[in-house]
Structure formats: structure tokens, C-alpha cells
PDB file of C-alpha atoms in Angstrom:
ATOM      1  CA  MET F   1       0.000   0.000   0.000  1.00  0.00           C
ATOM      2  CA  LYS F   2       1.131   3.465  -0.842  1.00  0.00           C
ATOM      3  CA  ASN F   3       1.128   6.175   1.766  1.00  0.00           C
ATOM      4  CA  TYR F   4      -0.480   9.137   0.016  1.00  0.00           C
ATOM      5  CA  GLY F   5      -0.589  11.209   3.205  1.00  0.00           C
ATOM      6  CA  CYS F   6       3.225  11.569   3.255  1.00  0.00           C
ATOM      7  CA  LYS F   7       3.333  12.711  -0.358  1.00  0.00           C
ATOM      8  CA  ILE F   8       0.582  15.244   0.260  1.00  0.00           C
ATOM      9  CA  ARG F   9       2.401  16.552   3.368  1.00  0.00           C
ATOM     10  CA  GLU F  10       5.661  16.747   1.405  1.00  0.00           C
ATOM     11  CA  ARG F  11       3.978  18.582  -1.417  1.00  0.00           C
ATOM     12  CA  PHE F  12       2.347  21.116   0.957  1.00  0.00           C
ATOM     13  CA  GLY F  13       5.600  21.376   2.878  1.00  0.00           C
ATOM     14  CA  VAL F  14       7.482  22.261  -0.297  1.00  0.00           C
ATOM     15  CA  LEU F  15       4.815  24.806  -1.238  1.00  0.00           C
ATOM     16  CA  HIS F  16       4.937  26.234   2.265  1.00  0.00           C
ATOM     17  CA  ARG F  17       8.728  26.571   2.153  1.00  0.00           C
ATOM     18  CA  SER F  18       8.599  28.265  -1.244  1.00  0.00           C
ATOM     19  CA  LYS F  19       6.065  30.776   0.071  1.00  0.00           C
ATOM     20  CA  ILE F  20       8.385  31.587   2.974  1.00  0.00           C
ATOM     21  CA  THR F  21      11.310  31.947   0.582  1.00  0.00           C
ATOM     22  CA  HIS F  22       9.264  34.212  -1.696  1.00  0.00           C
ATOM     23  CA  PHE F  23       8.142  36.280   1.307  1.00  0.00           C
ATOM     24  CA  ALA F  24      11.739  36.612   2.526  1.00  0.00           C
ATOM     25  CA  LYS F  25      12.889  37.799  -0.921  1.00  0.00           C
ATOM     26  CA  MET F  26      10.065  40.348  -1.150  1.00  0.00           C
ATOM     27  CA  PHE F  27      10.710  41.583   2.391  1.00  0.00           C
ATOM     28  CA  THR F  28      14.409  42.042   1.600  1.00  0.00           C
ATOM     29  CA  ILE F  29      13.600  44.012  -1.574  1.00  0.00           C
ATOM     30  CA  TRP F  30      11.077  46.249   0.213  1.00  0.00           C
ATOM     31  CA  PHE F  31      13.431  46.818   3.123  1.00  0.00           C
ATOM     32  CA  ALA F  32      16.264  47.772   0.743  1.00  0.00           C
ATOM     33  CA  LEU F  33      13.979  50.213  -1.112  1.00  0.00           C
ATOM     34  CA  LEU F  34      12.798  51.735   2.147  1.00  0.00           C
ATOM     35  CA  LEU F  35      16.380  52.134   3.311  1.00  0.00           C
ATOM     36  CA  CYS F  36      17.351  53.811   0.008  1.00  0.00           C
ATOM     37  CA  PHE F  37      14.476  56.285   0.238  1.00  0.00           C
ATOM     38  CA  ASN F  38      15.356  57.069   3.844  1.00  0.00           C
ATOM     39  CA  ILE F  39      19.003  57.684   2.963  1.00  0.00           C
ATOM     40  CA  ASN F  40      17.978  59.912   0.037  1.00  0.00           C
ATOM     41  CA  ALA F  41      15.674  61.895   2.315  1.00  0.00           C
ATOM     42  CA  GLN F  42      18.529  62.510   4.730  1.00  0.00           C
ATOM     43  CA  THR F  43      20.973  63.637   2.047  1.00  0.00           C
ATOM     44  CA  THR F  44      18.756  66.269   0.382  1.00  0.00           C
ATOM     45  CA  LYS F  45      19.798  69.858   0.978  1.00  0.00           C
ATOM     46  CA  PRO F  46      17.741  71.741   3.568  1.00  0.00           C
ATOM     47  CA  ILE F  47      15.502  74.525   2.312  1.00  0.00           C
ATOM     48  CA  LYS F  48      16.812  77.988   3.147  1.00  0.00           C
ATOM     49  CA  TYR F  49      14.444  80.922   3.137  1.00  0.00           C
ATOM     50  CA  LYS F  50      14.352  84.476   4.328  1.00  0.00           C
ATOM     51  CA  VAL F  51      11.533  86.984   4.238  1.00  0.00           C
ATOM     52  CA  GLU F  52      12.089  90.625   5.094  1.00  0.00           C
ATOM     53  CA  ILE F  53       9.117  92.973   5.232  1.00  0.00           C
ATOM     54  CA  VAL F  54       9.485  96.686   5.892  1.00  0.00           C
ATOM     55  CA  GLN F  55       6.433  98.807   6.625  1.00  0.00           C
ATOM     56  CA  TRP F  56       6.967 102.538   6.058  1.00  0.00           C
ATOM     57  CA  GLY F  57       5.182 105.680   4.958  1.00  0.00           C
ATOM     58  CA  LEU F  58       2.963 106.184   7.987  1.00  0.00           C
ATOM     59  CA  MET F  59       2.905 109.818   9.088  1.00  0.00           C
ATOM     60  CA  PHE F  60       2.999 109.308  12.860  1.00  0.00           C
ATOM     61  CA  HIS F  61       4.732 105.951  13.042  1.00  0.00           C
ATOM     62  CA  GLY F  62       8.239 104.924  12.172  1.00  0.00           C
ATOM     63  CA  ASN F  63       9.349 101.966  10.128  1.00  0.00           C
ATOM     64  CA  THR F  64       8.816  98.393  11.226  1.00  0.00           C
ATOM     65  CA  THR F  65      10.936  95.510   9.932  1.00  0.00           C
ATOM     66  CA  TRP F  66       9.985  91.848  10.153  1.00  0.00           C
ATOM     67  CA  GLN F  67      12.656  89.296   9.355  1.00  0.00           C
ATOM     68  CA  ILE F  68      11.612  85.659   9.029  1.00  0.00           C
ATOM     69  CA  THR F  69      14.158  82.890   8.535  1.00  0.00           C
ATOM     70  CA  GLU F  70      13.832  79.113   8.715  1.00  0.00           C
ATOM     71  CA  ASP F  71      14.461  79.206  12.479  1.00  0.00           C
ATOM     72  CA  SER F  72      13.112  82.532  13.819  1.00  0.00           C
ATOM     73  CA  ILE F  73      11.087  85.700  13.465  1.00  0.00           C
ATOM     74  CA  SER F  74      12.522  89.018  14.595  1.00  0.00           C
ATOM     75  CA  ILE F  75      10.871  92.423  14.596  1.00  0.00           C
ATOM     76  CA  LYS F  76      12.241  95.935  15.006  1.00  0.00           C
ATOM     77  CA  MET F  77       9.805  98.800  15.458  1.00  0.00           C
ATOM     78  CA  HIS F  78      11.039 102.384  15.329  1.00  0.00           C
ATOM     79  CA  ALA F  79       8.637 104.960  16.777  1.00  0.00           C
ATOM     80  CA  ARG F  80       9.114 108.494  15.388  1.00  0.00           C
ATOM     81  CA  GLN F  81       7.279 110.188  18.249  1.00  0.00           C
ATOM     82  CA  TYR F  82       9.611 108.967  20.959  1.00  0.00           C
ATOM     83  CA  ASP F  83      12.611 108.098  18.803  1.00  0.00           C
ATOM     84  CA  SER F  84      12.571 104.633  20.353  1.00  0.00           C
ATOM     85  CA  LEU F  85      13.286 101.152  19.099  1.00  0.00           C
ATOM     86  CA  THR F  86      11.324  98.099  20.185  1.00  0.00           C
ATOM     87  CA  SER F  87      12.487  94.577  19.383  1.00  0.00           C
ATOM     88  CA  TYR F  88      10.827  91.187  19.510  1.00  0.00           C
ATOM     89  CA  SER F  89      12.177  87.762  18.612  1.00  0.00           C
ATOM     90  CA  LYS F  90      10.667  84.266  18.527  1.00  0.00           C
ATOM     91  CA  GLY F  91      12.104  80.868  17.645  1.00  0.00           C
ATOM     92  CA  LEU F  92      10.106  78.674  15.264  1.00  0.00           C
ATOM     93  CA  SER F  93       9.082  75.077  15.832  1.00  0.00           C
ATOM     94  CA  ILE F  94       9.416  72.502  13.051  1.00  0.00           C
ATOM     95  CA  THR F  95       5.681  72.750  12.322  1.00  0.00           C
ATOM     96  CA  GLU F  96       5.828  76.553  12.149  1.00  0.00           C
ATOM     97  CA  ARG F  97       8.825  76.388   9.781  1.00  0.00           C
ATOM     98  CA  GLN F  98       7.012  73.932   7.528  1.00  0.00           C
ATOM     99  CA  THR F  99       3.852  76.066   7.538  1.00  0.00           C
ATOM    100  CA  ILE F 100       5.764  79.195   6.532  1.00  0.00           C
ATOM    101  CA  PHE F 101       7.615  77.293   3.809  1.00  0.00           C
ATOM    102  CA  TYR F 102       4.337  75.820   2.531  1.00  0.00           C
ATOM    103  CA  TRP F 103       2.850  79.308   2.056  1.00  0.00           C
ATOM    104  CA  LEU F 104       6.133  80.633   0.646  1.00  0.00           C
ATOM    105  CA  SER F 105       6.090  77.875  -1.958  1.00  0.00           C
ATOM    106  CA  LYS F 106       2.675  79.134  -3.135  1.00  0.00           C
ATOM    107  CA  ILE F 107       4.225  82.469  -4.181  1.00  0.00           C
ATOM    108  CA  ASP F 108       5.343  82.666  -7.813  1.00  0.00           C
ATOM    109  CA  LEU F 109       8.141  85.206  -7.486  1.00  0.00           C
ATOM    110  CA  GLN F 110       8.481  85.559 -11.258  1.00  0.00           C
ATOM    111  CA  LYS F 111       4.893  86.769 -11.641  1.00  0.00           C
ATOM    112  CA  ILE F 112       5.067  89.521  -9.019  1.00  0.00           C
ATOM    113  CA  GLU F 113       5.803  92.960 -10.409  1.00  0.00           C
ATOM    114  CA  LYS F 114       8.503  95.085  -8.788  1.00  0.00           C
ATOM    115  CA  GLU F 115       5.994  97.905  -8.115  1.00  0.00           C
ATOM    116  CA  ASN F 116       2.452  97.040  -6.998  1.00  0.00           C
ATOM    117  CA  VAL F 117       0.761 100.381  -6.322  1.00  0.00           C
ATOM    118  CA  ASN F 118      -2.876 101.477  -6.184  1.00  0.00           C
ATOM    119  CA  ASN F 119      -2.624 105.155  -7.147  1.00  0.00           C
ATOM    120  CA  THR F 120      -6.234 105.843  -6.141  1.00  0.00           C
ATOM    121  CA  ALA F 121      -5.665 104.824  -2.493  1.00  0.00           C
ATOM    122  CA  PRO F 122      -5.704 107.476   0.259  1.00  0.00           C
ATOM    123  CA  ASP F 123      -2.403 108.673   1.710  1.00  0.00           C
ATOM    124  CA  ASP F 124      -0.958 107.496   5.029  1.00  0.00           C
ATOM    125  CA  MET F 125      -1.952 103.871   4.652  1.00  0.00           C
ATOM    126  CA  GLY F 126       1.475 102.342   5.027  1.00  0.00           C
ATOM    127  CA  GLU F 127       3.600 100.826   2.307  1.00  0.00           C
ATOM    128  CA  TYR F 128       5.400  97.502   2.306  1.00  0.00           C
ATOM    129  CA  ASP F 129       8.711  96.477   0.822  1.00  0.00           C
ATOM    130  CA  PHE F 130       9.158  92.715   0.554  1.00  0.00           C
ATOM    131  CA  ASP F 131      12.427  90.875   0.047  1.00  0.00           C
ATOM    132  CA  ILE F 132      11.807  87.134  -0.310  1.00  0.00           C
ATOM    133  CA  SER F 133      14.603  84.587  -0.803  1.00  0.00           C
ATOM    134  CA  ILE F 134      14.104  80.853  -1.239  1.00  0.00           C
ATOM    135  CA  ASN F 135      17.370  78.990  -1.701  1.00  0.00           C
ATOM    136  CA  GLN F 136      19.015  80.754  -4.668  1.00  0.00           C
ATOM    137  CA  HIS F 137      15.892  82.608  -5.873  1.00  0.00           C
ATOM    138  CA  SER F 138      15.020  86.051  -4.542  1.00  0.00           C
ATOM    139  CA  LYS F 139      12.701  88.921  -5.341  1.00  0.00           C
ATOM    140  CA  LYS F 140      12.287  92.448  -3.999  1.00  0.00           C
ATOM    141  CA  PHE F 141       8.970  94.179  -4.552  1.00  0.00           C
ATOM    142  CA  HIS F 142       6.890  97.064  -3.240  1.00  0.00           C
ATOM    143  CA  ILE F 143       3.197  96.972  -2.299  1.00  0.00           C
ATOM    144  CA  TYR F 144       0.892  99.924  -1.648  1.00  0.00           C
ATOM    145  CA  ARG F 145      -2.781  99.058  -1.246  1.00  0.00           C
ATOM    146  CA  VAL F 146      -2.664  96.144  -3.710  1.00  0.00           C
ATOM    147  CA  LYS F 147      -3.707  92.684  -2.590  1.00  0.00           C
ATOM    148  CA  ILE F 148      -1.564  89.848  -3.921  1.00  0.00           C
ATOM    149  CA  ASP F 149      -3.332  86.731  -2.671  1.00  0.00           C
ATOM    150  CA  SER F 150      -0.281  84.478  -2.267  1.00  0.00           C
ATOM    151  CA  VAL F 151       1.643  87.167  -0.346  1.00  0.00           C
ATOM    152  CA  PHE F 152      -1.466  88.028   1.675  1.00  0.00           C
ATOM    153  CA  ASN F 153      -1.869  84.355   2.695  1.00  0.00           C
ATOM    154  CA  LEU F 154       1.788  84.116   3.746  1.00  0.00           C
ATOM    155  CA  VAL F 155       1.448  87.230   5.909  1.00  0.00           C
ATOM    156  CA  LYS F 156      -1.760  85.837   7.395  1.00  0.00           C
ATOM    157  CA  GLN F 157       0.093  82.685   8.513  1.00  0.00           C
ATOM    158  CA  ILE F 158       3.023  84.677   9.921  1.00  0.00           C
ATOM    159  CA  ASN F 159       0.575  86.863  11.875  1.00  0.00           C
ATOM    160  CA  LEU F 160      -0.868  83.747  13.522  1.00  0.00           C
ATOM    161  CA  LEU F 161       2.557  83.212  15.118  1.00  0.00           C
ATOM    162  CA  LEU F 162       2.876  86.752  16.494  1.00  0.00           C
ATOM    163  CA  PRO F 163       1.340  88.666  19.408  1.00  0.00           C
ATOM    164  CA  ALA F 164      -1.206  91.285  18.248  1.00  0.00           C
ATOM    165  CA  GLN F 165       1.089  94.282  18.774  1.00  0.00           C
ATOM    166  CA  TYR F 166       3.749  92.805  16.445  1.00  0.00           C
ATOM    167  CA  GLN F 167       1.543  91.595  13.608  1.00  0.00           C
ATOM    168  CA  ILE F 168       2.121  92.730  10.037  1.00  0.00           C
ATOM    169  CA  GLY F 169      -0.413  95.335   8.934  1.00  0.00           C
ATOM    170  CA  TYR F 170      -0.836  93.843   5.451  1.00  0.00           C
ATOM    171  CA  ASN F 171      -4.134  92.245   6.504  1.00  0.00           C
ATOM    172  CA  ASP F 172      -7.912  92.600   6.094  1.00  0.00           C
ATOM    173  CA  SER F 173      -7.943  95.916   7.986  1.00  0.00           C
ATOM    174  CA  TYR F 174      -5.469  97.360   5.486  1.00  0.00           C
ATOM    175  CA  PHE F 175      -8.038  96.901   2.701  1.00  0.00           C
ATOM    176  CA  ARG F 176     -11.170  97.984   4.589  1.00  0.00           C
ATOM    177  CA  PHE F 177     -11.441 101.315   2.689  1.00  0.00           C
ATOM    178  CA  GLN F 178     -11.442  99.834  -0.789  1.00  0.00           C
TER     179      GLN F 178
END
């Protein structure tokens, strides 16, 4: 009499071993790919950015300068009345850095004109000079009572990180008389 049970067990055993071998090969390939992607992620150059915003042109106020880099925000306010200088500085968390960079990446620097001026606007509304640098690309431009959505959204996000007295005036209130 033949023992068919042994042959069936051997056949399933061979199939079972081949499945394990196939699984081990696939796991090794996936692990190697994952390791390669992780190494590539670590070797990419970090994003460098800098945003400088200067508010000027207000009759009774001095100039205010906001400087935003990938690790901090610093503000210098010069008051004409008292000839005083007020400073504020804040470090940025990883999430705050990523949020600022996200909104910076939405700005097409090539499409922004150097002069963005609404000549029908009333005087003494404050003017803004922007100097934005992202890695090797930079752009300087001037805004007076013109809303550029991508720049407006960036300023809105920066203002969320600042106390009220240090927020950038390029906001909804700036356009309330239009």
C-alpha cells in the first residue's frame, strides 16, 4: 500500500517553504527600497528661506521691519514720536517652519511685479517692501494698497505666530477702505 498522506504533506511542505522563501525575498527588496528612500531623504539639501518685510510711509509711526528665517522671526519697530526702538524675537518650531515654507512655496516670485501700487488709495496707509529669498531665488517688490493673494496668505500665517502688537499690517484691515 502506498502512503499518500506523506506525499501530500511533502507537497504542501514544499509549497509552504517556497512561500516563505518568496516572502523573505520580497521583504528584503522592500526593506532595501525603504532604506534607500530614507538615505535619500537625509541627504537632500535643507531649504533655506528668508523673508524681510518693511512697513513705512505712515505719518505718525516709524518703520517696522519683520525678518523671518527658517528658524526665527525678529521684529524691530522704530517709533518716530519717541525716537525709540522696540524689538521682539521668537524661535520657530518645526511645524511653524514647515507652515511658513508651505505658504512661501505658493508664491510665484516671477509673476510679481517690482511695483504694486494702487494710485487711487488714500495717503498714510502704510507701504510695504518685501524681500523674499528661497534657496538661490530672490525677489524684492513694493506693495501699496494692492492685494496679492499668495503674499497676503503668507502674511496671514506669519501673523498667527505673532502677538497682536507685532503683527504685520498687510491684513484685512489694510483693505477695509477699498
